[in-house]
Coordinates of C-alpha atoms and ligand atoms in Angstrom, one line a residue:
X1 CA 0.0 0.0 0.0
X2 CA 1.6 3.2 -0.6
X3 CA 2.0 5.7 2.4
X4 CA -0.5 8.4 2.8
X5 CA 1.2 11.7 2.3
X6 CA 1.7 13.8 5.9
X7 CA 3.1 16.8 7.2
X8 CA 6.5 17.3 7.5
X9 CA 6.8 18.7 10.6
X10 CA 5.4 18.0 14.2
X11 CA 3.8 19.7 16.6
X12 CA 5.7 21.2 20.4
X13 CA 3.6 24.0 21.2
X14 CA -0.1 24.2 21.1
X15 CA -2.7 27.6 21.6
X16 CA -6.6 26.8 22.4
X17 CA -9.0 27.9 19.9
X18 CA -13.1 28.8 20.9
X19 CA -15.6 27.4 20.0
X20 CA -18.8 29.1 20.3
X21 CA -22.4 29.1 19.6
X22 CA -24.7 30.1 16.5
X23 CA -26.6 32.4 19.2
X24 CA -23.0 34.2 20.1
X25 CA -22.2 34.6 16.9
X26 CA -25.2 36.0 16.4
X27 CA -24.9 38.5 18.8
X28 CA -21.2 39.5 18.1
X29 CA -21.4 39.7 14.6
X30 CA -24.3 42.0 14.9
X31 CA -21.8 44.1 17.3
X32 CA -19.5 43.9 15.0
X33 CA -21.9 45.4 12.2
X34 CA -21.6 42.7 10.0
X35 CA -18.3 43.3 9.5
X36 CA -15.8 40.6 10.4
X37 CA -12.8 42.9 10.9
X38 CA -14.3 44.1 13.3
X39 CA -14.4 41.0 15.3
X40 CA -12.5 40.3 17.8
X41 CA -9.6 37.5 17.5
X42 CA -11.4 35.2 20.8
X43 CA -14.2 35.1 19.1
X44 CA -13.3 33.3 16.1
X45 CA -12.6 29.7 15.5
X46 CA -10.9 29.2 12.6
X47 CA -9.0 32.4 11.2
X48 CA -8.4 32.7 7.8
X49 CA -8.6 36.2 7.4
X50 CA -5.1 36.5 6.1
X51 CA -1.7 34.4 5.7
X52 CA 0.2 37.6 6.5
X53 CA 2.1 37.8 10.1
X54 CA 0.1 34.6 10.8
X55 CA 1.9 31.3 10.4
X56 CA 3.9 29.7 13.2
X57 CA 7.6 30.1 13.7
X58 CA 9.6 27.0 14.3
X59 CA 11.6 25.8 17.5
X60 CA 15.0 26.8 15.5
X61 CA 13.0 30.5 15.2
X62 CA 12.3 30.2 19.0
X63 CA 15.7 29.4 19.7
X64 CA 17.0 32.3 17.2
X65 CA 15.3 35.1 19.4
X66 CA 17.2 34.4 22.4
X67 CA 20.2 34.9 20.2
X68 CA 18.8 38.0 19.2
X69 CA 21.7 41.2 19.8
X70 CA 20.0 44.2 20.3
X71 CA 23.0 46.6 19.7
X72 CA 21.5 49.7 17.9
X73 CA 24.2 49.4 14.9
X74 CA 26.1 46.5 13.6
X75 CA 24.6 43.7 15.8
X76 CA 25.3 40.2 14.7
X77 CA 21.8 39.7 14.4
X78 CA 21.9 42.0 10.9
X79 CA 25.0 40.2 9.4
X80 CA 23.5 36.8 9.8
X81 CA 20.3 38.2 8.0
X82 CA 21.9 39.7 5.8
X83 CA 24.5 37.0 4.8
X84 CA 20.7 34.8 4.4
X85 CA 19.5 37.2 1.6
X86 CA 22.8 37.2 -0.4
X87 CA 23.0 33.5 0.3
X88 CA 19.2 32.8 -1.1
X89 CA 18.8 35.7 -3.1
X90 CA 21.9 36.3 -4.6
X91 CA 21.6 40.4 -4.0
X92 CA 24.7 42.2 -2.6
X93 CA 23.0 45.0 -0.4
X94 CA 20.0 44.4 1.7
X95 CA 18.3 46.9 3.8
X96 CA 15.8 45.5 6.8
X97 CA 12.0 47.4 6.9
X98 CA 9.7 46.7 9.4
X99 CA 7.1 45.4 6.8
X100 CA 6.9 44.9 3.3
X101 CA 4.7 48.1 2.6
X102 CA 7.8 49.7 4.3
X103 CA 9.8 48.6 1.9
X104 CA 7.9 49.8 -0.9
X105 CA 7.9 53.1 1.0
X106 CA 11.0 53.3 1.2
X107 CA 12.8 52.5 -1.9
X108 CA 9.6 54.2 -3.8
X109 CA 10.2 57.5 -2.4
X110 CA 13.9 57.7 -4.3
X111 CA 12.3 56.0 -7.5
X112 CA 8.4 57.0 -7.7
X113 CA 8.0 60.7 -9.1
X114 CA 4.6 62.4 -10.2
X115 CA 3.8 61.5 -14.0
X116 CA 5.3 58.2 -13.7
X117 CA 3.9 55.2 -14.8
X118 CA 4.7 51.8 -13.1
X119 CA 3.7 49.0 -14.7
X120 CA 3.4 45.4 -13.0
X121 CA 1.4 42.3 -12.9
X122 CA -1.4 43.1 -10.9
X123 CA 0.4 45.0 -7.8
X124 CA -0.4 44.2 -4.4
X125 CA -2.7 47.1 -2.8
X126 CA -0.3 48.7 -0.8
X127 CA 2.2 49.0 -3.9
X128 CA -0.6 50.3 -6.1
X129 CA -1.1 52.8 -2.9
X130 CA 2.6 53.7 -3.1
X131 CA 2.4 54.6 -6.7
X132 CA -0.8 56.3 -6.8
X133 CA 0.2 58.8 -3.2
X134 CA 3.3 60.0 -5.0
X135 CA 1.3 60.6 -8.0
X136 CA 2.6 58.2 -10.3
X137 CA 0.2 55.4 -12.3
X138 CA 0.3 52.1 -11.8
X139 CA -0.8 50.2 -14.8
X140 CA -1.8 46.2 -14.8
X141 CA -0.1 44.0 -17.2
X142 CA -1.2 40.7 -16.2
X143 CA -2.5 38.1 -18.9
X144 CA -6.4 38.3 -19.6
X145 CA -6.4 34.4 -19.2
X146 CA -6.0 35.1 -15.0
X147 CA -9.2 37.1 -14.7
X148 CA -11.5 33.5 -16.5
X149 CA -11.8 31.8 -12.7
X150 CA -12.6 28.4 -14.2
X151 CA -9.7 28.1 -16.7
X152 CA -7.3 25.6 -15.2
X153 CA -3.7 27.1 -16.5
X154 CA -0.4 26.7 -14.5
X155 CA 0.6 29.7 -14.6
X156 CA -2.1 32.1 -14.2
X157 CA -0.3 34.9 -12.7
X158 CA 2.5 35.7 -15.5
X159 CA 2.8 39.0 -17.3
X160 CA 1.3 39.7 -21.0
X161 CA 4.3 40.7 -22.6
X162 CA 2.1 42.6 -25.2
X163 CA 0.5 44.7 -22.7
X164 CA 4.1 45.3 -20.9
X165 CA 5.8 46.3 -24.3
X166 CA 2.7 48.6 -24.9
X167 CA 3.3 50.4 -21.6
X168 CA 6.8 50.1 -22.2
X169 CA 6.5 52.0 -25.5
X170 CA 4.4 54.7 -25.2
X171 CA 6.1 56.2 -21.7
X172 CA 9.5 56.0 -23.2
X173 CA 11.9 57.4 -20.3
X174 CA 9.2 57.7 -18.0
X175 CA 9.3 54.7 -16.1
X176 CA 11.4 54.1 -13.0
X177 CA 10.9 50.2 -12.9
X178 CA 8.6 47.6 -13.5
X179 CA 6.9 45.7 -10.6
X180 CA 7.1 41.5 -11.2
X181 CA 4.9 40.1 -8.3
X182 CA 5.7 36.4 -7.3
X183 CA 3.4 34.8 -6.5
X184 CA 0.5 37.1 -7.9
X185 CA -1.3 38.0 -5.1
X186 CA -4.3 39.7 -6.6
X187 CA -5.3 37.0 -9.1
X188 CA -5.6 34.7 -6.2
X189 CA -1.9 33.6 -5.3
X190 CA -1.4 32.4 -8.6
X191 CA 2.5 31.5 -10.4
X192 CA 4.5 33.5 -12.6
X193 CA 6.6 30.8 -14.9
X194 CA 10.7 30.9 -14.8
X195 CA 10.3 31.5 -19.1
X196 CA 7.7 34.4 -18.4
X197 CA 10.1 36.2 -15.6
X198 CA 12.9 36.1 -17.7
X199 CA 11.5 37.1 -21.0
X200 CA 9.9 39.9 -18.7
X201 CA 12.9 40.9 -17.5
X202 CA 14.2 40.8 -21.3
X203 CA 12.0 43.2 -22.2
X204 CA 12.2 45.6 -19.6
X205 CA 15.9 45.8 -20.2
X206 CA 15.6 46.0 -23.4
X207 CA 13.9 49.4 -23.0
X208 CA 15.9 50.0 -20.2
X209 CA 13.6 49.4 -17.2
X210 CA 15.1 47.9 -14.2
X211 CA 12.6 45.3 -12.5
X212 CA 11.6 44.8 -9.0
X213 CA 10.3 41.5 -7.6
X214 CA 7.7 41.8 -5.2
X215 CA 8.9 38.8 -3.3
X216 CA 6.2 38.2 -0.8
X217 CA 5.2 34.9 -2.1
X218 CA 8.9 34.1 -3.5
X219 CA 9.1 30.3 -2.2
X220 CA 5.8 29.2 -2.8
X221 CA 6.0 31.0 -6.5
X222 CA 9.8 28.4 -7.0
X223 CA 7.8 25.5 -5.7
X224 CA 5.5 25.7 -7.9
X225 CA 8.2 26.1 -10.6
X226 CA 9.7 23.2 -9.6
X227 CA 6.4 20.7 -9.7
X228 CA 5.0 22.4 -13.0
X229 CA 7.5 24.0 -15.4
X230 CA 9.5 21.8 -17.2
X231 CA 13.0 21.3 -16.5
X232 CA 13.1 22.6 -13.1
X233 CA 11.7 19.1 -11.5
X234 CA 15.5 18.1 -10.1
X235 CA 16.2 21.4 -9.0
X236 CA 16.2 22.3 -5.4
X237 CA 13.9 25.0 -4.0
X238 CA 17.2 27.2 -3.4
X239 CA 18.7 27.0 -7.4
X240 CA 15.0 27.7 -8.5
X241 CA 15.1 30.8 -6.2
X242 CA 18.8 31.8 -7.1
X243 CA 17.8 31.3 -11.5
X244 CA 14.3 33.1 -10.3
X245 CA 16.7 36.4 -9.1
X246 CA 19.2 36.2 -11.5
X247 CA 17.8 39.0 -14.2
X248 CA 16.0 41.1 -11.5
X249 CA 17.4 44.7 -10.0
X250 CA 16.0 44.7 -6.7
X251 CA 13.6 42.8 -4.3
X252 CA 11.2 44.0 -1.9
X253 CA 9.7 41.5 0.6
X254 CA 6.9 40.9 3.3
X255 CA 8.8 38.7 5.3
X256 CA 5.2 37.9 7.2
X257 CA 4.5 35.8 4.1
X258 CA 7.2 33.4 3.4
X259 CA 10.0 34.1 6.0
X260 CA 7.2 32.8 8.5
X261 CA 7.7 35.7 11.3
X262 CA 5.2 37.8 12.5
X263 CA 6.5 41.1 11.2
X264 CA 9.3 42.3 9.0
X265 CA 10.9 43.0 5.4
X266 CA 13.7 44.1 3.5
X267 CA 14.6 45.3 0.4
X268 CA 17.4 43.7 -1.7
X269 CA 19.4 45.2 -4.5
X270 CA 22.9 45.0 -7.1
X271 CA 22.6 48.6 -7.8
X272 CA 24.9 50.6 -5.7
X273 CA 23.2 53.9 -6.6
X274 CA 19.3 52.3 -5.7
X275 CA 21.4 51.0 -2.3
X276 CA 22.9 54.7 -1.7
X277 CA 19.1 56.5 -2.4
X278 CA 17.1 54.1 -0.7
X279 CA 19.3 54.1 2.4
X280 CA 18.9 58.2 2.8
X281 CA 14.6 57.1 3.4
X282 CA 15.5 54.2 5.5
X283 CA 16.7 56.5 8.4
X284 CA 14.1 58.6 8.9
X285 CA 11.4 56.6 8.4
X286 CA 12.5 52.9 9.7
X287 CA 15.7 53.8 12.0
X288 CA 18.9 53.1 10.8
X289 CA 20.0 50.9 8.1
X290 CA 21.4 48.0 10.4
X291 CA 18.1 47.1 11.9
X292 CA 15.3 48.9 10.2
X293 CA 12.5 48.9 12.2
X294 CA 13.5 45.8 13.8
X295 CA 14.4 44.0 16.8
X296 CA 17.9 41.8 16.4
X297 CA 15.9 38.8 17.4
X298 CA 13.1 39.8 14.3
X299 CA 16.3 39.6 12.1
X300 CA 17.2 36.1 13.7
X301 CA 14.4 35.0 13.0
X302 CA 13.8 36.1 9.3
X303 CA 17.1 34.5 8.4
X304 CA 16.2 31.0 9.9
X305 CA 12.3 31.5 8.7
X306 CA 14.2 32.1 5.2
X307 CA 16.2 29.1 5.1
X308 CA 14.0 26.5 6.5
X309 CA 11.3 27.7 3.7
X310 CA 13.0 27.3 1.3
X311 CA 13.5 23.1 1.5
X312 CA 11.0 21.5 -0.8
X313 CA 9.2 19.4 2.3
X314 CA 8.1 22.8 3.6
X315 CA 6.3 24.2 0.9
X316 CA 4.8 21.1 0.0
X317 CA 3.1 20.6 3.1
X318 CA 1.7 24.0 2.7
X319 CA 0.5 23.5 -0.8
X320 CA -0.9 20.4 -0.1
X321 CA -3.1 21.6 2.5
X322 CA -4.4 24.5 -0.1
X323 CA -4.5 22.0 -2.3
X324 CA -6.5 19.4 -0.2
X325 CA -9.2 21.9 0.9
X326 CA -10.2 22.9 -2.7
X327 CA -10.6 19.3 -3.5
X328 CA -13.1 19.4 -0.6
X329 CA -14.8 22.3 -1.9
X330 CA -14.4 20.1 -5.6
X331 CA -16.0 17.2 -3.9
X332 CA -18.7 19.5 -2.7
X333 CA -19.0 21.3 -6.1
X334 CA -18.4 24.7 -4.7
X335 CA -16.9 27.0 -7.3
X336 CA -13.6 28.8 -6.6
X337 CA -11.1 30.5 -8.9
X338 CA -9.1 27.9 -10.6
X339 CA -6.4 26.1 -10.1
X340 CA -5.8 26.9 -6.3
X341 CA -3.6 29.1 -5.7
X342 CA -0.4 28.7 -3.7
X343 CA -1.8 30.2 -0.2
X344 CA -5.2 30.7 -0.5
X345 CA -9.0 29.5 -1.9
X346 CA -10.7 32.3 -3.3
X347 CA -14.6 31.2 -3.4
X348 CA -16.8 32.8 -6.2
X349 CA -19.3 34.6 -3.6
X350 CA -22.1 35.8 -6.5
X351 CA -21.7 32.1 -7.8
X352 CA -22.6 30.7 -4.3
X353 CA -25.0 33.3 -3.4
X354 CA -26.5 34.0 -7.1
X355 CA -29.9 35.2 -5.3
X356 CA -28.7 38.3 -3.9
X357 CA -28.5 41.2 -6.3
X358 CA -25.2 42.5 -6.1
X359 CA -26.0 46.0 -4.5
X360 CA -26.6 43.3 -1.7
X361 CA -22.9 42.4 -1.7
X362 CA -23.0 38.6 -2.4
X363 CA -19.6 38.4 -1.2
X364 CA -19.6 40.2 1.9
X365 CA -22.8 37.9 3.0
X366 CA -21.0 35.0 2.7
X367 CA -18.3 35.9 4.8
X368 CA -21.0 36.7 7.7
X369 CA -23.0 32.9 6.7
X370 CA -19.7 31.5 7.1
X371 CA -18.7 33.1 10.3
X372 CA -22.2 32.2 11.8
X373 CA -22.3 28.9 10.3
X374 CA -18.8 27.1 12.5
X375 CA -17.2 30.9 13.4
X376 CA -15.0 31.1 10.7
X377 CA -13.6 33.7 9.6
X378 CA -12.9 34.7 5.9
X379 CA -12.1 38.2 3.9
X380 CA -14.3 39.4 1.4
X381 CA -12.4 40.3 -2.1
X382 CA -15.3 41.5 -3.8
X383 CA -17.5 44.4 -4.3
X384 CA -17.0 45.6 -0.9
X385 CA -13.2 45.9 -1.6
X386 CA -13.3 47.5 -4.8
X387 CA -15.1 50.4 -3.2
X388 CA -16.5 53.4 -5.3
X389 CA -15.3 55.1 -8.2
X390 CA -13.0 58.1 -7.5
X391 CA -15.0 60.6 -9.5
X392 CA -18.3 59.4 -10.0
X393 CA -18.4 57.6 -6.4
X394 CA -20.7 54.9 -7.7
X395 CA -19.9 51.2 -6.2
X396 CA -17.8 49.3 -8.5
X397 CA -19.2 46.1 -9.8
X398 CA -17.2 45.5 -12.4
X399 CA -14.8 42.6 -11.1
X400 CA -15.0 39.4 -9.0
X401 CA -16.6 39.0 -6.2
X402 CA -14.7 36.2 -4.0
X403 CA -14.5 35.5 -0.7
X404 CA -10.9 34.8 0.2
X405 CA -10.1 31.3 2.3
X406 CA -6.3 32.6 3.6
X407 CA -4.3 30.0 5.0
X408 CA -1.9 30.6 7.7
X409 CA 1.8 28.6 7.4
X410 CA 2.0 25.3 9.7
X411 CA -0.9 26.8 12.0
X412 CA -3.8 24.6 11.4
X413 CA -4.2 21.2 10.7
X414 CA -6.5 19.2 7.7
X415 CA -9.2 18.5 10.1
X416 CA -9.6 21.8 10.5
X417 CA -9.5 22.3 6.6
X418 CA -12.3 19.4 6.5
X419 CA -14.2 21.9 9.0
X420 CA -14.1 25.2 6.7
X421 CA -15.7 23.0 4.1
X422 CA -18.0 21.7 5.3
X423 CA -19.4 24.4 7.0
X424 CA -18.9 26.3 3.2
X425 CA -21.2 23.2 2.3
X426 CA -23.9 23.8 5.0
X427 CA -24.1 27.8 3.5
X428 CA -23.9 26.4 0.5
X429 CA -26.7 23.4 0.4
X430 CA -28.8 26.2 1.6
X431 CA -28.1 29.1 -0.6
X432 CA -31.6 29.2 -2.0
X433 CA -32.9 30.7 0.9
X434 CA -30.4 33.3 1.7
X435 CA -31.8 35.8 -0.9
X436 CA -30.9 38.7 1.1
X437 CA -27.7 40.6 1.6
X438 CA -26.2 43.6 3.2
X439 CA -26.7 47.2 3.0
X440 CA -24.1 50.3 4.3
X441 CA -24.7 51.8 7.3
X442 CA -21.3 53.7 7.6
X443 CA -18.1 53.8 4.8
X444 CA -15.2 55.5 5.2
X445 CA -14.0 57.8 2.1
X446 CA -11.4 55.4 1.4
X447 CA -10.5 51.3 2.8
X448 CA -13.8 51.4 3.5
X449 CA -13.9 47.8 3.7
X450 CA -11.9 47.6 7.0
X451 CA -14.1 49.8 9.4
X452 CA -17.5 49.5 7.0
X453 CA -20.9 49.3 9.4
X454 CA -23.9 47.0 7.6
X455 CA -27.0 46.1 8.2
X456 CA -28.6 42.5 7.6
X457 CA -31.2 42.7 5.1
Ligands
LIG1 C1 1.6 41.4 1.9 C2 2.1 41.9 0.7 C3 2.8 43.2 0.6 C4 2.9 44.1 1.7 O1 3.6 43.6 2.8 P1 3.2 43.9 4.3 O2 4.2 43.1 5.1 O3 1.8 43.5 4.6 O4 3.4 45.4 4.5 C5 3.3 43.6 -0.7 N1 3.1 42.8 -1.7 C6 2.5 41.6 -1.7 C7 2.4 40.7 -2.9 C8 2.0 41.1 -0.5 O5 1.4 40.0 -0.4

């Protein structure tokens, strides 16, 4: 018989999660106005709000914080992170940030000026925000193939190189870089293809556009390299990442994604003079350029999170468990953007809920069925999200309407996968009777999404 596959880790250290009841949840989701970031953390059961800041470190992590020395320049803590980014990277300077969207602030405010145009394969929001605050355009140049969620294509998130030479052409000398995010977040955590980030990088240099890697999803992006694309299949994790690097200019990276530590980031670089600007921003903004908003234990901690995931084993117990709960969902018949991506489900919410009209926010009611159905908690990626149009402040119903199914690294287990889909199935077996939504109470002019007040319809 051939072995089951398992985990390949095991667990030390454990932390209690609540249950409650339907008529708690009730009660708490009406104080929270229907909104569930404005629950609080003890009163959810299973939390897939996000993968960011969320996974659990490892005992070598543990043991790397008591190593951690706090001197305020030069501790040892920074050389061994930073001899882990050249190592893995293969970058010569690195400057620590206390996030990611620190990073982008900070080596944005020597490249970004007003008029610019930055274009990138569907940037994260807080690099779009980046762009857009210094007056500068961000421009999408992912392929029209990642926006069809039932297509089944491995590599959903790579850049159209006709709608990157297009940009490229028309703001000749007008733009500072181009932004290659692996793995592409906003299509749903989907790959970008070793052949597509190199003819990327081609192009851009051919015009003479540097490119940055949004690096959040880096490893998971290099695994999936490794198990799709051929040729890369006897590589390790580490020579996919090094060959992944090897054309790009400079890196900037959440290291609450796949360093697996609760906060940090760092921006990596050849270019002497992008080193020299970006360090000037670092200082007043993040502290100086030897810890960067961070602790020496943080940076202890990001080196060994680096390393250990960046073995095959560890990313392939993390896919796995993405992959394993959309077969449930499969099994079940529940539609979800296709193929799953590397760190999340994203669940078609108007699909599910096709009774409710979408001034009702499909979406946005399934996250509040779900949460009242087993008290799990999701993140709506829909309508709510998109918020209104600048100018004409009408709600934008133009795109998807998902509700996001986040995973956090090594936290929970497949039982509690089989949980989340069931309880989707429960909502789901049901929909035909959930014909009413939400409407706004309160928005905020902008993000409304995080502090919005409802009401149940
Ligand atoms: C999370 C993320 C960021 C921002 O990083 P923070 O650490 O949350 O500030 C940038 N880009 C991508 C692709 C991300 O997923």
């Amino acid at each position: 018989m051939e072995l089951p596959f398992a985990e390949s880790w095991k667990i030390k250290m454990i932390e209690p999660i609540h249950k409650s009841t339907r008529e708690q949840r009730e009660q708490w989701l009406k104080e929270a106005h229907y909104n569930v970031f404005q629950l609080r953390a003890e009163q959810v059961y299973i939390d897939l709000l996000t993968d960011s800041g969320t996974g659990a470190m490892s005992d070598r992590q543990w043991s790397q914080l008591m190593l951690g020395d706090e001197s305020y320049a030069g501790a040892s803590s920074f050389y061994k992170f930073e001899a882990t980014v050249q190592r893995i990277f293969g970058f010569k300077h690195v400057i620590p940030t206390h996030q990611g969207r620190a990073a982008e602030n900070v080596l944005f405010s020597y490249l970004v000026k007003p008029g610019m145009v930055v274009p990138g394969n569907a940037h994260f929001d807080t690099t779009k925000g980046h762009i857009e605050s210094r007056k500068a355009q961000a421009i999408d140049v992912t392929i029209d193939e990642a926006h069809d969620t039932q297509l089944e294509i491995p590599f959903k998130g790579n850049v159209s190189l006709e709608k990157l030479e297009k940009v490229l052409k028309e703001n000749k000398g007008n733009v500072p870089f181009m932004v290659l995010t692996v793995t592409n977040n906003t299509v749903g955590g989907q790959p970008v293809s070793m052949e597509n980030i190199k003819a990327t990088c081609k192009l851009c240099h051919q015009y003479g556009v540097p490119v940055v890697m949004d690096s959040a999803r880096f490893a998971e992006n290099a695994y999936f390299i490794k198990t799709r694309e051929k040729g890369y299949a006897d590589k390790t994790i580490k020579e996919i990442v090094r060959e992944m690097y090897e054309d790009v200019d400079a890196a900037t990276m959440s290291c609450k994604k796949d360093a697996i530590v609760n906060m940090g980031g760092f921006i990596a670089t050849n270019r002497d003079d992008w080193y020299e600007g970006a360090k000037l921003y670092c200082i007043p903004f993040e502290g100086y350029i030897t810890y960067g908003g961070l602790n020496g234990r943080d940076l202890n901690a990001i080196a060994q999170g680096l390393d250990e995931n960046t073995e095959f084993d560890m990313l392939q117990t993390r896919i796995h468990q993405v992959q394993y709960l959309a077969s449930l969902l499969d099994e079940y018949g529940i539609p979800y953007q296709r193929p799953a991506g590397g760190h999340a489900i994203f669940v078609d919410g108007d699909k599910v809920l096709d009774r409710i009209p979408k001034e009702e926010f499909p979406a946005q009611t399934l996250t509040c069925e779900l949460y009242l159905e087993a008290g799990i908690r999701a993140c709506e990626i829909g309508y709510m999200l998109a918020d209104r149009d600048p100018v004409t402040r009408e709600n934008r119903f133009g795109g998807l309407d998902l509700v996001r199914l986040c995973i956090p690294r090594r936290v929970y287990t497949d039982n509690h996968m089989k949980v989340v889909a069931a309880a989707l199935k429960n909502v789901f077996d049901r929909r035909e009777t959930i014909t009413r939504g939400v409407a706004i109470e309160w928005e905020a002019p902008l993000m409304r999404h995080f502090t919005v007040k409802l009401r149940r319809l």
